[in-house]
Amino acid sequence: MTRLYLSPPHMSGQELEYVHDAFESNWIAPLGPHVDAFEQEFAAAVAVEYAAALSSGSAALHLALMLLGVGPGDLVLVSDLTFAASAFAVRYVGAEPVFVDSDLSSWNIDPALLEEALDALARGSRVPGAAIVVDLYGQSAHWAPIRCTCEKYGVPIVEDAAEALGATYRERPVGGFGRYGVFSFNGNKIITTSGGGMLVSDDRKAIARARFLASQARDPAPHYQHSQIGYNYRMSNVLAAIGRAQLRVLPARVEARRRVFEWYRELLGDLPGLEFMPEAPYGRSTRWLTCVLIDPGQFGATREEVRLALEAENIEARPVWKPMHMQPVFDGCAIYGGSVAERLFERGLCLPSGSALTRDQVERVAEIIRRQCRAAV
Ligand SMILES: Cc1ncc(COP(=O)(O)O)c(C=O)c1O
């Protein structure tokens, strides 16, 4: 049986035409017409004014914190349930992450707990330099209360929308709810350039500065002169060409991921002790990954037993992110709450969710999961 991957790339076929054009023009460099066009088209797609195409989402997070002037001695609030890159960026600038637990109804940061954290920190005169709030697994965070709380304390938001391109909050695309928005085009994302990222903002000067820092901070001089430390973070024109073709099929990719989710729900929705990640009423998730929670008592098998049963049949499934407060590298960092993310990690499993999956393939996955369920046998 061919291996089913969690979230493999899904090319549309048009990418090669764009890449061919990049070759024809000889812009085989971390700048060029496809980079410029990708930035413009992407900014329009997420309804933000400006965008800087970068080598990764991690680079975008790093630059966002630098642009905000976050540095050693600062605190940064971070969603606890996320991929580690969200929190690594805090360390890149020498600051200290403070984690905030999830809300069960969306799996995203709990707005009430965020307020509690900010109130407590402000009482101790430790207002954070930024908040990195994640849109998890294709679902928007609850922006209205989050923004309200952060505004109250003047804490700028970095929206980590790496996993949620194409999702909406109250009919507005994610990515534009903070001072900066971050996207990733890693191979596992809903659209990909093999690797890459985008930093978006309505602040023209800030995005111009991001491009400057991302291009080795070259002063405007004919010789090579540098007055500050720069980074080699720009996206290649060849990869931007792939990104442009991928962006054109984004709406179809969102529909396909949602269809995969619906197939799983239809095939597994009756099983006791198996729940799907909820879709919050305030927005539309892309269902980037279909995630389920398995209650071993009711289901008759643990999440890990289900994962191993799938692996034995050459199917890749992954536990939900291990929360940041449980990561050895963040040992000793502050955490507000934590039990919700712990529970989601313990019971949560991400199923193969690629937009090219067929109904037959989803049935193959579902059948193995059904076989693990005591009540279904
Ligand atoms: C929530 C989140 N933030 C940041 C990143 C980092 O993006 P990249 O891999 O492009 O550096 C990822 C995924 O890779 C992610 O899932």
XYZ file of C-alpha atoms and ligand atoms in Angstrom:
393
model
C 0.000 0.000 0.000
C 1.378 3.445 -0.868
C 2.071 5.561 2.170
C -0.532 8.156 3.083
C 1.131 11.275 4.447
C -0.298 13.727 6.933
C -0.292 16.773 4.674
C 1.759 16.413 1.488
C 2.264 19.107 -1.151
C -0.425 19.360 -3.822
C 0.732 20.964 -7.037
C -1.788 22.342 -9.491
C 0.302 21.731 -12.616
C 0.690 25.439 -13.371
C 3.743 25.837 -11.143
C 6.127 24.651 -13.861
C 4.964 27.378 -16.248
C 5.748 30.018 -13.648
C 9.077 28.404 -12.793
C 9.902 28.193 -16.476
C 9.281 31.917 -16.727
C 11.669 32.527 -13.823
C 14.331 30.538 -15.677
C 13.689 32.337 -18.974
C 14.130 35.711 -17.303
C 17.235 34.447 -15.448
C 15.942 35.822 -12.139
C 17.390 32.898 -10.199
C 17.951 34.972 -7.092
C 16.325 36.006 -3.820
C 14.629 38.878 -5.623
C 12.886 39.352 -8.949
C 9.536 39.895 -10.643
C 7.874 36.808 -9.151
C 8.830 37.885 -5.633
C 7.295 41.319 -6.214
C 4.158 39.899 -7.820
C 3.741 37.201 -5.166
C 3.890 39.849 -2.434
C 1.224 41.943 -4.110
C -1.077 39.059 -4.920
C -0.678 37.590 -1.465
C -1.385 40.892 0.308
C -4.571 41.229 -1.755
C -5.607 37.643 -0.928
C -5.382 38.232 2.834
C -6.722 41.815 2.660
C -3.581 43.405 4.104
C -1.729 46.321 2.493
C 1.853 45.051 2.357
C 3.738 41.780 2.355
C 7.387 40.691 2.430
C 8.206 37.290 0.946
C 10.714 35.445 3.123
C 12.598 32.184 3.384
C 10.273 30.796 6.098
C 7.493 31.528 8.533
C 10.085 31.328 11.299
C 12.020 34.175 9.651
C 8.789 36.196 9.499
C 8.208 35.675 13.236
C 11.777 36.691 14.012
C 11.510 39.867 11.930
C 8.110 40.742 13.443
C 9.583 40.687 16.954
C 12.606 42.697 15.834
C 10.387 45.304 14.189
C 8.482 45.604 17.457
C 11.758 46.192 19.266
C 11.330 43.152 21.502
C 14.635 42.166 23.080
C 16.438 40.815 26.141
C 14.488 41.271 29.366
C 11.113 41.472 27.580
C 8.254 39.056 28.059
C 6.227 37.772 25.117
C 2.884 36.015 25.508
C 2.593 32.937 23.275
C -0.178 30.420 22.592
C 0.772 27.290 24.533
C -0.621 24.820 22.010
C 1.388 25.408 18.867
C 4.367 24.306 16.843
C 7.619 25.271 18.549
C 8.559 27.830 15.870
C 5.994 30.255 17.378
C 7.961 30.293 20.626
C 11.477 29.857 19.230
C 11.262 33.350 17.740
C 10.970 34.770 21.264
C 14.328 33.220 22.102
C 15.903 34.464 18.846
C 15.534 38.009 20.193
C 16.619 37.045 23.712
C 13.169 37.530 25.279
C 11.196 35.295 27.631
C 8.035 33.440 26.542
C 4.986 33.311 28.805
C 2.531 30.663 27.669
C -1.244 30.888 27.717
C -3.495 27.830 27.538
C -6.162 26.998 24.950
C -9.913 27.268 24.985
C -11.647 23.885 24.475
C -14.181 25.393 22.085
C -11.581 26.379 19.480
C -8.262 24.903 20.715
C -6.862 28.415 20.247
C -5.664 30.747 22.990
C -8.280 31.254 25.716
C -9.191 34.972 25.595
C -10.257 35.034 29.256
C -6.979 33.489 30.350
C -5.062 35.920 28.158
C -6.778 38.765 29.999
C -5.978 37.153 33.334
C -2.332 36.828 32.326
C -2.098 40.441 31.173
C -3.856 41.740 34.294
C -1.485 39.785 36.534
C 1.638 40.820 34.625
C 0.566 44.473 34.531
C -0.014 44.421 38.304
C 3.629 43.402 38.629
C 4.639 46.151 36.156
C 5.676 43.552 33.601
C 3.610 44.407 30.524
C 4.824 42.097 27.714
C 6.533 43.483 24.618
C 4.248 41.469 22.312
C 1.740 38.634 22.103
C 2.184 35.874 19.520
C -1.280 34.477 18.978
C -1.669 31.397 16.785
C -4.511 30.412 14.428
C -4.289 26.683 15.061
C -4.766 23.859 12.547
C -6.588 26.106 10.083
C -8.862 27.804 12.605
C -8.848 31.494 13.519
C -8.332 32.608 17.096
C -11.160 34.663 18.676
C -9.848 38.060 17.652
C -12.401 40.494 19.067
C -11.730 39.837 22.777
C -8.029 39.149 22.187
C -7.527 42.493 20.462
C -9.565 44.308 23.064
C -7.419 42.949 25.913
C -4.127 43.599 24.125
C -5.191 47.150 23.213
C -6.062 47.835 26.850
C -2.418 47.250 27.773
C -0.859 48.493 24.535
C 0.560 45.063 23.723
C 1.166 44.626 19.979
C -0.035 41.371 18.447
C 1.848 39.125 16.055
C -0.694 36.870 14.409
C 0.890 33.506 13.659
C -1.367 32.383 10.826
C 1.191 29.881 9.497
C -1.354 27.054 9.632
C -4.444 28.994 8.677
C -4.069 30.646 5.270
C -7.551 30.754 3.752
C -9.436 30.762 7.057
C -11.710 33.615 8.081
C -12.817 35.347 11.268
C -16.199 37.072 10.945
C -15.757 36.822 7.175
C -12.375 38.546 7.197
C -9.270 36.569 6.173
C -6.852 35.678 8.969
C -3.435 37.325 9.006
C -4.556 40.934 9.416
C -5.679 40.929 13.040
C -2.371 41.934 14.592
C 0.278 44.569 13.908
C 2.006 41.811 11.919
C 0.776 38.595 10.368
C 2.925 35.558 9.629
C 2.396 32.778 7.084
C 4.346 29.659 6.156
C 4.694 27.870 2.818
C 6.454 24.848 4.236
C 5.842 21.590 2.367
C 3.052 20.539 4.725
C 1.014 23.748 4.478
C -2.216 24.318 2.528
C -0.165 25.893 -0.259
C 3.575 25.490 -0.467
C 6.721 26.814 -2.110
C 8.663 23.858 -0.635
C 9.815 26.275 2.050
C 9.000 29.925 2.533
C 7.056 32.470 4.503
C 5.350 35.842 4.360
C 5.248 38.761 6.756
C 2.218 41.010 6.264
C 1.207 44.363 7.729
C -0.649 47.563 6.926
C 2.497 49.470 7.932
C 4.367 50.292 4.711
C 7.530 51.466 6.441
C 7.721 48.390 8.638
C 7.457 46.038 5.667
C 10.110 48.043 3.812
C 12.324 47.656 6.868
C 11.595 43.922 7.002
C 12.801 43.615 3.383
C 15.916 45.603 4.279
C 16.757 43.443 7.300
C 15.991 40.292 5.299
C 18.488 41.329 2.579
C 21.569 41.610 4.833
C 20.784 45.208 5.908
C 22.695 46.818 3.056
C 22.983 50.562 3.428
C 22.140 52.555 0.279
C 25.719 52.885 -0.984
C 27.489 51.630 -4.140
C 29.923 49.631 -2.004
C 28.883 47.107 0.619
C 28.214 49.043 3.774
C 26.280 47.888 6.833
C 25.268 49.910 9.862
C 23.365 47.084 11.506
C 23.153 43.317 11.581
C 21.169 41.838 8.700
C 19.767 38.467 7.754
C 19.573 36.380 4.604
C 15.823 35.828 4.855
C 14.438 36.704 1.399
C 12.453 34.285 -0.723
C 13.930 33.027 -3.978
C 12.285 34.219 -7.202
C 11.995 30.554 -8.264
C 10.036 29.688 -5.134
C 7.880 32.806 -5.441
C 6.963 31.539 -8.926
C 5.696 28.304 -7.352
C 3.845 30.339 -4.718
C 2.002 32.415 -7.308
C 0.632 29.319 -9.022
C -0.295 27.795 -5.667
C -2.083 30.931 -4.511
C -4.389 30.733 -7.509
C -5.770 27.403 -6.312
C -6.047 28.328 -2.615
C -9.885 28.493 -2.590
C -10.052 25.008 -4.145
C -7.537 23.712 -1.606
C -9.644 25.033 1.276
C -12.749 23.339 -0.113
C -10.859 20.064 -0.604
C -9.532 20.074 3.007
C -13.012 20.772 4.311
C -14.390 17.941 2.180
C -11.816 15.525 3.623
C -12.918 16.587 7.104
C -16.569 15.971 6.217
C -15.738 12.492 4.899
C -14.046 11.613 8.169
C -17.014 12.956 10.118
C -19.416 10.924 8.037
C -17.334 7.746 8.431
C -16.350 8.092 12.104
C -18.874 10.466 13.659
C -20.874 7.661 15.275
C -17.971 6.179 17.255
C -18.150 6.595 21.034
C -15.201 8.411 22.599
C -14.128 10.023 19.334
C -14.651 13.762 18.926
C -13.618 16.148 16.176
C -11.879 19.482 16.666
C -14.783 21.931 16.894
C -15.311 24.716 14.385
C -15.804 27.936 16.323
C -18.991 29.810 15.353
C -17.130 33.068 14.697
C -15.294 31.899 11.581
C -14.610 29.380 8.894
C -11.790 26.914 9.373
C -9.800 25.546 6.451
C -9.553 22.214 8.291
C -5.870 22.295 7.364
C -5.604 19.164 9.469
C -8.478 16.971 10.547
C -7.887 16.472 14.275
C -9.742 14.104 16.582
C -9.761 13.502 20.328
C -9.844 9.936 21.558
C -11.157 9.145 25.016
C -9.616 5.722 25.715
C -12.260 4.799 28.307
C -15.118 5.125 25.847
C -13.306 4.355 22.627
C -11.449 1.270 23.825
C -8.002 2.311 22.583
C -5.632 5.168 23.293
C -4.644 7.824 20.814
C -1.220 6.194 20.608
C -2.679 2.755 19.884
C -4.717 4.260 17.069
C -1.662 6.061 15.705
C 0.394 2.857 15.759
C -2.393 0.883 14.074
C -2.369 3.457 11.265
C 1.421 3.415 11.070
C 1.365 -0.384 10.740
C -0.723 0.148 7.593
C 1.685 2.763 6.241
C -0.469 5.729 7.194
C 1.045 8.816 8.817
C -0.903 10.357 11.689
C 0.570 12.665 14.330
C -0.262 13.538 17.921
C -1.594 17.064 18.411
C 1.257 19.532 19.196
C 2.955 18.895 22.486
C 2.255 22.088 24.468
C 5.124 24.528 24.826
C 5.047 24.437 28.633
C 5.800 20.685 28.462
C 8.797 21.124 26.150
C 12.187 20.536 27.790
C 13.621 23.585 26.024
C 11.046 25.846 27.733
C 11.420 24.289 31.170
C 10.784 26.877 33.872
C 8.884 29.356 31.639
C 5.654 30.794 33.018
C 2.333 29.255 31.986
C -1.223 30.451 32.567
C -3.493 27.417 32.761
C -2.072 24.459 30.841
C -4.446 21.606 31.559
C -6.526 22.077 28.390
C -3.505 21.901 26.086
C -2.181 18.917 28.047
C -5.434 17.074 27.545
C -5.574 17.931 23.845
C -2.033 16.609 23.468
C -2.769 13.432 25.390
C -5.884 12.584 23.396
C -5.473 14.443 20.119
C -4.533 12.883 16.808
C -4.096 14.597 13.424
C -5.230 12.411 10.532
C -4.032 12.450 6.915
C -5.612 15.627 5.564
C -4.020 16.443 2.217
C -6.186 18.191 -0.341
C -5.443 15.470 -2.943
C -6.821 12.624 -0.775
C -9.500 10.552 -2.451
C -12.651 9.230 -0.838
C -11.198 5.702 -1.075
C -8.082 6.757 0.810
C -10.089 8.413 3.561
C -12.206 5.249 3.796
C -9.008 3.221 4.190
C -7.916 5.414 7.127
C -11.388 5.411 8.695
C -11.675 1.637 8.468
C -8.482 1.141 10.485
C -9.653 3.622 13.114
C -13.035 1.875 13.331
C -11.284 -1.437 13.930
C -9.573 0.064 16.982
C -12.876 1.060 18.548
C -14.098 -1.542 21.017
C -17.761 -0.640 20.605
C -17.594 -0.842 16.813
C -16.165 -4.368 16.655
C 2.076 27.706 14.007
C 3.337 27.726 13.204
N 4.147 28.781 13.311
C 5.280 28.880 12.603
C 5.671 27.885 11.735
C 6.996 28.013 11.062
O 6.929 28.123 9.698
P 8.188 27.664 8.803
O 8.237 26.182 8.849
O 7.853 28.188 7.452
O 9.395 28.299 9.384
C 4.843 26.751 11.588
C 5.112 25.630 10.683
O 6.010 25.214 10.144
C 3.662 26.666 12.356
O 2.871 25.586 12.279
